[in-house]
mmCIF file of C-alpha atoms in Angstrom:
data_model
loop_
_atom_site.group_PDB
_atom_site.id
_atom_site.type_symbol
_atom_site.label_atom_id
_atom_site.label_comp_id
_atom_site.label_asym_id
_atom_site.label_seq_id
_atom_site.Cartn_x
_atom_site.Cartn_y
_atom_site.Cartn_z
ATOM 1 C CA MET A 1 25.827 17.985 3.770
ATOM 2 C CA LYS A 2 23.879 14.914 4.862
ATOM 3 C CA ARG A 3 20.399 14.429 3.413
ATOM 4 C CA VAL A 4 17.545 12.562 5.068
ATOM 5 C CA VAL A 5 14.258 12.224 3.176
ATOM 6 C CA SER A 6 10.940 10.966 4.469
ATOM 7 C CA ILE A 7 8.813 9.506 1.677
ATOM 8 C CA SER A 8 5.304 9.509 3.119
ATOM 9 C CA LEU A 9 2.044 7.852 2.166
ATOM 10 C CA GLY A 10 0.371 10.937 3.583
ATOM 11 C CA SER A 11 -0.799 14.221 2.088
ATOM 12 C CA SER A 12 1.614 16.381 0.097
ATOM 13 C CA LYS A 13 0.030 19.412 1.796
ATOM 14 C CA ARG A 14 2.190 18.614 4.841
ATOM 15 C CA ASP A 15 5.500 18.677 2.928
ATOM 16 C CA HIS A 16 8.376 20.530 4.540
ATOM 17 C CA GLN A 17 12.140 20.817 4.389
ATOM 18 C CA VAL A 18 14.788 22.457 6.539
ATOM 19 C CA GLU A 19 18.553 22.708 6.816
ATOM 20 C CA THR A 20 20.019 22.400 10.294
ATOM 21 C CA GLU A 21 22.970 20.999 12.235
ATOM 22 C CA PHE A 22 23.322 18.086 14.656
ATOM 23 C CA LEU A 23 26.537 17.418 16.590
ATOM 24 C CA GLY A 24 28.525 19.535 14.162
ATOM 25 C CA GLU A 25 27.125 17.768 11.064
ATOM 26 C CA LYS A 26 24.983 19.750 8.611
ATOM 27 C CA PHE A 27 21.742 18.117 7.483
ATOM 28 C CA ARG A 28 19.038 18.763 4.964
ATOM 29 C CA ILE A 29 15.894 16.995 6.094
ATOM 30 C CA GLU A 30 12.767 16.707 3.953
ATOM 31 C CA ARG A 31 9.290 15.263 4.036
ATOM 32 C CA ILE A 32 7.606 14.384 0.705
ATOM 33 C CA GLY A 33 3.984 13.179 0.705
ATOM 34 C CA THR A 34 2.507 11.005 -2.035
ATOM 35 C CA ASP A 35 -1.220 11.501 -1.300
ATOM 36 C CA GLY A 36 -1.889 7.849 -0.574
ATOM 37 C CA ASP A 37 -0.191 6.577 -3.747
ATOM 38 C CA MET A 38 1.947 3.588 -2.766
ATOM 39 C CA GLU A 39 3.267 3.056 -6.284
ATOM 40 C CA ARG A 40 4.459 6.653 -6.360
ATOM 41 C CA MET A 41 6.258 6.051 -3.072
ATOM 42 C CA ILE A 42 8.070 3.081 -4.573
ATOM 43 C CA THR A 43 9.039 5.079 -7.683
ATOM 44 C CA MET A 44 10.394 8.001 -5.636
ATOM 45 C CA ILE A 45 12.393 5.719 -3.382
ATOM 46 C CA ARG A 46 13.962 3.998 -6.398
ATOM 47 C CA GLU A 47 14.850 7.386 -7.919
ATOM 48 C CA LEU A 48 16.538 8.658 -4.734
ATOM 49 C CA ASP A 49 18.098 5.362 -3.657
ATOM 50 C CA GLY A 50 21.841 5.802 -3.210
ATOM 51 C CA ARG A 51 21.571 9.602 -3.547
ATOM 52 C CA VAL A 52 20.506 10.314 0.044
ATOM 53 C CA ASP A 53 21.936 9.215 3.390
ATOM 54 C CA ALA A 54 18.760 7.773 4.906
ATOM 55 C CA PHE A 55 15.088 7.313 4.090
ATOM 56 C CA GLY A 56 12.283 7.730 6.566
ATOM 57 C CA LEU A 57 9.197 5.641 5.853
ATOM 58 C CA GLY A 58 6.398 8.120 6.520
ATOM 59 C CA GLY A 59 2.687 7.577 7.011
ATOM 60 C CA MET A 60 3.113 3.860 7.672
ATOM 61 C CA ASP A 61 5.036 1.504 9.932
ATOM 62 C CA LEU A 62 7.232 -1.379 8.861
ATOM 63 C CA TYR A 63 6.235 -3.448 11.864
ATOM 64 C CA ILE A 64 3.523 -3.961 14.411
ATOM 65 C CA ARG A 65 5.492 -3.939 17.663
ATOM 66 C CA VAL A 66 4.209 -5.650 20.803
ATOM 67 C CA GLY A 67 6.684 -6.175 23.617
ATOM 68 C CA SER A 68 9.749 -7.867 22.153
ATOM 69 C CA ARG A 69 7.836 -9.192 19.123
ATOM 70 C CA ARG A 70 7.652 -7.579 15.685
ATOM 71 C CA TYR A 71 5.196 -8.404 12.910
ATOM 72 C CA LEU A 72 6.183 -7.176 9.427
ATOM 73 C CA LEU A 73 3.356 -5.360 7.614
ATOM 74 C CA ARG A 74 3.003 -6.794 4.133
ATOM 75 C CA ASP A 75 2.328 -3.487 2.321
ATOM 76 C CA ALA A 76 5.150 -1.685 4.102
ATOM 77 C CA ALA A 77 7.614 -4.456 3.273
ATOM 78 C CA ARG A 78 6.840 -4.009 -0.420
ATOM 79 C CA VAL A 79 7.637 -0.291 -0.186
ATOM 80 C CA ALA A 80 10.803 -0.843 1.847
ATOM 81 C CA ARG A 81 12.200 -3.283 -0.713
ATOM 82 C CA ALA A 82 12.485 -0.391 -3.191
ATOM 83 C CA ALA A 83 15.456 0.943 -1.190
ATOM 84 C CA ARG A 84 18.395 -1.284 -2.098
ATOM 85 C CA ILE A 85 21.296 1.036 -1.190
ATOM 86 C CA THR A 86 20.071 3.762 1.167
ATOM 87 C CA PRO A 87 18.992 2.564 4.626
ATOM 88 C CA MET A 88 15.337 3.026 5.558
ATOM 89 C CA VAL A 89 13.788 3.453 9.014
ATOM 90 C CA ASP A 90 10.167 3.871 10.082
ATOM 91 C CA GLY A 91 10.643 5.690 13.387
ATOM 92 C CA GLY A 92 10.221 2.572 15.531
ATOM 93 C CA GLY A 93 13.693 2.968 17.035
ATOM 94 C CA LEU A 94 12.890 6.452 18.332
ATOM 95 C CA LYS A 95 9.413 5.498 19.457
ATOM 96 C CA ASP A 96 11.101 2.891 21.648
ATOM 97 C CA THR A 97 13.756 5.266 23.024
ATOM 98 C CA LEU A 98 12.987 8.987 22.689
ATOM 99 C CA GLU A 99 9.283 8.652 23.446
ATOM 100 C CA ARG A 100 9.934 6.595 26.560
ATOM 101 C CA ARG A 101 12.371 9.309 27.661
ATOM 102 C CA VAL A 102 9.816 12.050 27.009
ATOM 103 C CA ILE A 103 7.183 10.459 29.261
ATOM 104 C CA ALA A 104 9.794 9.872 32.000
ATOM 105 C CA TYR A 105 11.007 13.479 31.635
ATOM 106 C CA LEU A 106 7.504 14.962 31.902
ATOM 107 C CA ASP A 107 6.830 12.877 35.008
ATOM 108 C CA ARG A 108 10.241 13.458 36.642
ATOM 109 C CA GLU A 109 10.184 17.219 36.094
ATOM 110 C CA GLY A 110 6.676 17.541 37.510
ATOM 111 C CA ILE A 111 5.277 18.821 34.221
ATOM 112 C CA ILE A 112 2.621 16.082 34.222
ATOM 113 C CA ASN A 113 1.845 13.744 37.095
ATOM 114 C CA PHE A 114 0.553 10.748 35.165
ATOM 115 C CA ARG A 115 -0.485 8.701 38.200
ATOM 116 C CA GLY A 116 -4.205 8.030 37.989
ATOM 117 C CA LYS A 117 -4.652 10.253 34.927
ATOM 118 C CA LYS A 118 -7.017 8.900 32.254
ATOM 119 C CA VAL A 119 -4.860 8.577 29.138
ATOM 120 C CA LEU A 120 -6.339 7.555 25.784
ATOM 121 C CA MET A 121 -3.631 6.006 23.605
ATOM 122 C CA VAL A 122 -5.200 6.048 20.155
ATOM 123 C CA SER A 123 -2.907 3.257 18.941
ATOM 124 C CA ALA A 124 -0.631 1.484 21.389
ATOM 125 C CA VAL A 125 0.626 -0.856 18.685
ATOM 126 C CA ASP A 126 2.027 2.182 16.838
ATOM 127 C CA ARG A 127 3.832 3.480 19.930
ATOM 128 C CA PHE A 128 4.322 0.583 22.288
ATOM 129 C CA GLY A 129 7.291 2.283 23.974
ATOM 130 C CA MET A 130 5.161 5.282 24.898
ATOM 131 C CA ALA A 131 2.339 3.019 26.080
ATOM 132 C CA GLU A 132 4.746 1.098 28.338
ATOM 133 C CA ALA A 133 6.176 4.336 29.726
ATOM 134 C CA LEU A 134 2.697 5.700 30.484
ATOM 135 C CA ASP A 135 1.765 2.448 32.205
ATOM 136 C CA ALA A 136 4.984 2.539 34.251
ATOM 137 C CA ALA A 137 4.207 6.145 35.270
ATOM 138 C CA GLY A 138 0.896 4.990 36.745
ATOM 139 C CA ALA A 139 -1.492 6.297 34.104
ATOM 140 C CA ASP A 140 -5.004 4.879 33.817
ATOM 141 C CA LEU A 141 -4.323 3.708 30.269
ATOM 142 C CA ILE A 142 -6.955 3.006 27.622
ATOM 143 C CA CYS A 143 -5.726 1.611 24.299
ATOM 144 C CA GLY A 144 -7.901 2.530 21.319
ATOM 145 C CA ASP A 145 -6.431 0.130 18.761
ATOM 146 C CA LEU A 146 -9.644 -1.819 18.190
ATOM 147 C CA ILE A 147 -11.741 1.356 18.078
ATOM 148 C CA PHE A 148 -9.666 3.584 15.810
ATOM 149 C CA GLY A 149 -7.699 0.958 13.890
ATOM 150 C CA LEU A 150 -10.385 -1.630 13.171
ATOM 151 C CA GLY A 151 -13.663 0.189 13.866
ATOM 152 C CA ILE A 152 -14.582 -2.136 16.739
ATOM 153 C CA PRO A 153 -15.888 0.069 19.602
ATOM 154 C CA ILE A 154 -14.208 -1.837 22.417
ATOM 155 C CA PRO A 155 -11.665 0.031 24.569
ATOM 156 C CA ILE A 156 -8.770 -2.073 25.849
ATOM 157 C CA ARG A 157 -8.233 -1.179 29.487
ATOM 158 C CA SER A 158 -4.674 -1.858 30.668
ATOM 159 C CA LEU A 159 -1.451 -2.661 28.876
ATOM 160 C CA THR A 160 -1.651 -6.313 29.896
ATOM 161 C CA ASN A 161 -5.000 -6.751 28.160
ATOM 162 C CA PHE A 162 -3.683 -4.897 25.124
ATOM 163 C CA GLN A 163 -0.767 -7.316 24.784
ATOM 164 C CA ARG A 164 -3.097 -10.314 24.940
ATOM 165 C CA VAL A 165 -5.298 -8.887 22.183
ATOM 166 C CA ALA A 166 -2.337 -7.768 20.071
ATOM 167 C CA TYR A 167 -0.582 -11.144 20.194
ATOM 168 C CA LEU A 168 -3.814 -12.723 18.963
ATOM 169 C CA LEU A 169 -4.621 -10.269 16.152
ATOM 170 C CA ALA A 170 -1.232 -9.020 14.923
ATOM 171 C CA PRO A 171 -0.461 -12.039 12.679
ATOM 172 C CA ILE A 172 -3.749 -11.369 10.841
ATOM 173 C CA VAL A 173 -3.690 -7.563 10.864
ATOM 174 C CA ARG A 174 -0.205 -7.409 9.327
ATOM 175 C CA LEU A 175 -1.650 -8.898 6.112
ATOM 176 C CA LEU A 176 -4.412 -6.274 5.690
ATOM 177 C CA PRO A 177 -4.103 -3.436 3.146
ATOM 178 C CA PHE A 178 -2.533 -0.524 5.006
ATOM 179 C CA LYS A 179 -5.274 1.939 3.987
ATOM 180 C CA ILE A 180 -7.691 -0.045 6.176
ATOM 181 C CA LEU A 181 -5.518 0.504 9.246
ATOM 182 C CA TYR A 182 -4.497 4.151 8.900
ATOM 183 C CA PRO A 183 -5.784 7.259 7.070
ATOM 184 C CA THR A 184 -3.796 7.954 3.905
ATOM 185 C CA GLY A 185 -3.893 10.719 1.284
ATOM 186 C CA LYS A 186 -7.151 12.709 1.288
ATOM 187 C CA GLU A 187 -8.548 10.440 4.018
ATOM 188 C CA GLN A 188 -6.238 12.299 6.409
ATOM 189 C CA GLU A 189 -8.329 15.439 5.945
ATOM 190 C CA LYS A 190 -11.611 13.814 7.033
ATOM 191 C CA ILE A 191 -12.947 13.913 10.586
ATOM 192 C CA ASP A 192 -14.972 11.001 11.982
ATOM 193 C CA ASN A 193 -16.687 11.881 15.275
ATOM 194 C CA ARG A 194 -18.372 8.521 15.893
ATOM 195 C CA TYR A 195 -16.055 7.774 18.797
ATOM 196 C CA GLN A 196 -15.621 11.253 20.281
ATOM 197 C CA HIS A 197 -16.901 10.210 23.710
ATOM 198 C CA TYR A 198 -13.688 8.239 24.254
ATOM 199 C CA TYR A 199 -11.785 11.518 23.858
ATOM 200 C CA GLU A 200 -14.171 13.350 26.155
ATOM 201 C CA ASP A 201 -13.647 10.736 28.882
ATOM 202 C CA ALA A 202 -9.846 11.184 28.780
ATOM 203 C CA GLU A 203 -7.651 13.820 30.409
ATOM 204 C CA ILE A 204 -4.725 13.161 28.057
ATOM 205 C CA VAL A 205 -4.808 11.923 24.461
ATOM 206 C CA ALA A 206 -1.571 10.398 23.138
ATOM 207 C CA GLY A 207 -0.280 8.910 19.897
ATOM 208 C CA ASP A 208 0.105 9.634 16.199
ATOM 209 C CA PHE A 209 -1.269 13.085 15.343
ATOM 210 C CA LEU A 210 -3.189 12.109 12.204
ATOM 211 C CA PHE A 211 -4.802 9.250 14.085
ATOM 212 C CA ILE A 212 -5.738 11.679 16.878
ATOM 213 C CA ARG A 213 -7.035 14.339 14.495
ATOM 214 C CA ARG A 214 -9.193 11.881 12.515
ATOM 215 C CA HIS A 215 -11.504 11.398 15.497
ATOM 216 C CA LEU A 216 -10.980 14.692 17.344
ATOM 217 C CA PRO A 217 -14.220 16.237 18.687
ATOM 218 C CA PRO A 218 -15.141 19.813 17.653
ATOM 219 C CA GLU A 219 -14.429 20.906 21.233
ATOM 220 C CA LEU A 220 -12.118 19.284 23.750
ATOM 221 C CA PRO A 221 -11.368 21.954 26.346
ATOM 222 C CA GLY A 222 -8.631 21.567 28.932
ATOM 223 C CA ARG A 223 -7.068 18.408 27.544
ATOM 224 C CA ILE A 224 -3.414 17.585 26.929
ATOM 225 C CA ILE A 225 -2.228 16.129 23.610
ATOM 226 C CA ILE A 226 1.062 14.182 23.459
ATOM 227 C CA THR A 227 1.966 13.540 19.839
ATOM 228 C CA ASN A 228 4.312 14.373 16.989
ATOM 229 C CA THR A 229 4.502 15.761 13.435
ATOM 230 C CA VAL A 230 2.339 18.873 13.775
ATOM 231 C CA THR A 231 2.297 21.922 11.522
ATOM 232 C CA ALA A 232 1.506 25.525 12.469
ATOM 233 C CA ALA A 233 -2.002 24.985 11.050
ATOM 234 C CA ASP A 234 -2.431 21.879 13.243
ATOM 235 C CA ILE A 235 -1.532 23.905 16.326
ATOM 236 C CA GLU A 236 -4.115 26.561 15.505
ATOM 237 C CA GLU A 237 -6.721 23.852 14.936
ATOM 238 C CA LEU A 238 -6.006 22.391 18.379
ATOM 239 C CA ARG A 239 -6.218 25.866 19.900
ATOM 240 C CA ARG A 240 -9.664 26.403 18.351
ATOM 241 C CA ARG A 241 -10.867 23.125 19.814
ATOM 242 C CA GLY A 242 -9.856 24.238 23.311
ATOM 243 C CA ILE A 243 -6.845 21.957 23.835
ATOM 244 C CA LYS A 244 -4.901 23.224 26.830
ATOM 245 C CA THR A 245 -1.405 21.882 26.155
ATOM 246 C CA LEU A 246 0.346 20.333 23.164
ATOM 247 C CA ILE A 247 3.495 18.255 23.712
ATOM 248 C CA THR A 248 5.524 16.937 20.784
ATOM 249 C CA THR A 249 8.279 14.395 21.273
ATOM 250 C CA THR A 250 10.650 15.766 18.605
ATOM 251 C CA PRO A 251 12.024 19.315 18.335
ATOM 252 C CA GLU A 252 10.537 22.201 16.379
ATOM 253 C CA PHE A 253 12.073 23.235 13.061
ATOM 254 C CA ASN A 254 10.680 26.391 11.420
ATOM 255 C CA GLY A 255 7.312 26.133 13.119
ATOM 256 C CA ARG A 256 6.710 22.385 12.914
ATOM 257 C CA SER A 257 7.960 19.072 14.209
ATOM 258 C CA PHE A 258 9.109 16.260 11.937
ATOM 259 C CA GLY A 259 8.043 12.643 12.327
ATOM 260 C CA THR A 260 10.008 10.090 14.297
ATOM 261 C CA ASN A 261 10.921 8.360 11.026
ATOM 262 C CA VAL A 262 12.798 11.479 9.861
ATOM 263 C CA MET A 263 14.570 12.001 13.166
ATOM 264 C CA GLU A 264 15.505 8.331 13.360
ATOM 265 C CA GLY A 265 17.057 8.737 9.916
ATOM 266 C CA VAL A 266 19.158 11.596 11.311
ATOM 267 C CA LEU A 267 20.288 9.551 14.314
ATOM 268 C CA LEU A 268 21.034 6.517 12.157
ATOM 269 C CA THR A 269 23.220 8.696 9.922
ATOM 270 C CA LEU A 270 25.035 10.151 12.930
ATOM 271 C CA SER A 271 25.631 6.662 14.320
ATOM 272 C CA GLY A 272 27.366 5.491 11.149
ATOM 273 C CA LYS A 273 25.583 2.147 11.515
ATOM 274 C CA THR A 274 22.933 0.255 9.572
ATOM 275 C CA PRO A 275 19.345 -0.382 10.738
ATOM 276 C CA ASP A 276 20.321 -4.003 11.474
ATOM 277 C CA THR A 277 23.286 -3.088 13.694
ATOM 278 C CA VAL A 278 22.182 0.093 15.469
ATOM 279 C CA THR A 279 20.902 -0.505 19.023
ATOM 280 C CA PRO A 280 18.700 1.334 21.520
ATOM 281 C CA ASP A 281 21.897 2.125 23.460
ATOM 282 C CA ASP A 282 23.304 3.830 20.352
ATOM 283 C CA TYR A 283 20.185 5.952 20.031
ATOM 284 C CA ASN A 284 20.091 6.784 23.739
ATOM 285 C CA ARG A 285 23.753 7.815 23.668
ATOM 286 C CA LEU A 286 23.089 10.169 20.744
ATOM 287 C CA LEU A 287 19.956 11.525 22.416
ATOM 288 C CA ASP A 288 22.055 12.310 25.507
ATOM 289 C CA GLN A 289 24.485 14.261 23.325
ATOM 290 C CA LEU A 290 21.735 16.070 21.416
ATOM 291 C CA ASN A 291 19.860 16.848 24.658
ATOM 292 C CA PHE A 292 16.482 16.754 22.938
ATOM 293 C CA LYS A 293 13.645 18.075 25.075
ATOM 294 C CA PRO A 294 9.944 17.741 24.291
ATOM 295 C CA ARG A 295 8.270 20.764 22.785
ATOM 296 C CA ILE A 296 5.596 22.087 25.143
ATOM 297 C CA VAL A 297 3.062 24.575 23.801
ATOM 298 C CA ASN A 298 0.470 26.118 26.128
ATOM 299 C CA LEU A 299 -2.486 26.835 23.872
ATOM 300 C CA THR A 300 -4.832 28.647 26.224
#
């Protein structure tokens, strides 16, 4: 049996494991949170290195991705170096393939007509593939990277403007401590409603779930959330807040969806390649065989 383990900087309360099968290969997939403790992450990775088939880097990205450019995050690089034998992925490969496909699928099948819809992307730098796909589908895109990532209340209107800002700031941002950029550990449980009016102005909110939840207003009736990595408790929380529809980009396993880092670990294992040699075509070919469809939950 293949084993894929996500070692996450996030809360251990969201831990989960499941055994399943992909393309005739049995897998055990797990998510282990370290409650914001980066040193614990490094220790766990060293202990499991060579004993599992792939690591997912959870709760943080290896790179800031903007167009064809990648900027290595200093803190994430330190964690990734702990894996000397087992390959490690952060989900970026699936964000650039599966999530593009999901937006195209929703548009093509008439599930959501994105043209002219006000879409708040809480962090385009975290999911540039999704942001590009939304822009291509004609969405009125607002990127919240400055607002939710750096606490600067300036919305970036349009993907073109986002790229200009990102190219300027990414070389500096990549050097910042990761806890400044993204909620970790117990910080993931806190809600900050300073910027809730940006949510209220949007018809669709898209991006990383913990980023979305951190600033989610007490009530947001009729909206659509496009995200990933939600638990059964998360779904009930969204229902209470009046969310109309939840869409997750990866499949459901025992009542929850795993992060893109975990699923990329599965696809990497199926490919038989290394992170340096696997290509978007490899991932797209496997996704065609797996026939993944987005999970759509009507909450009202």
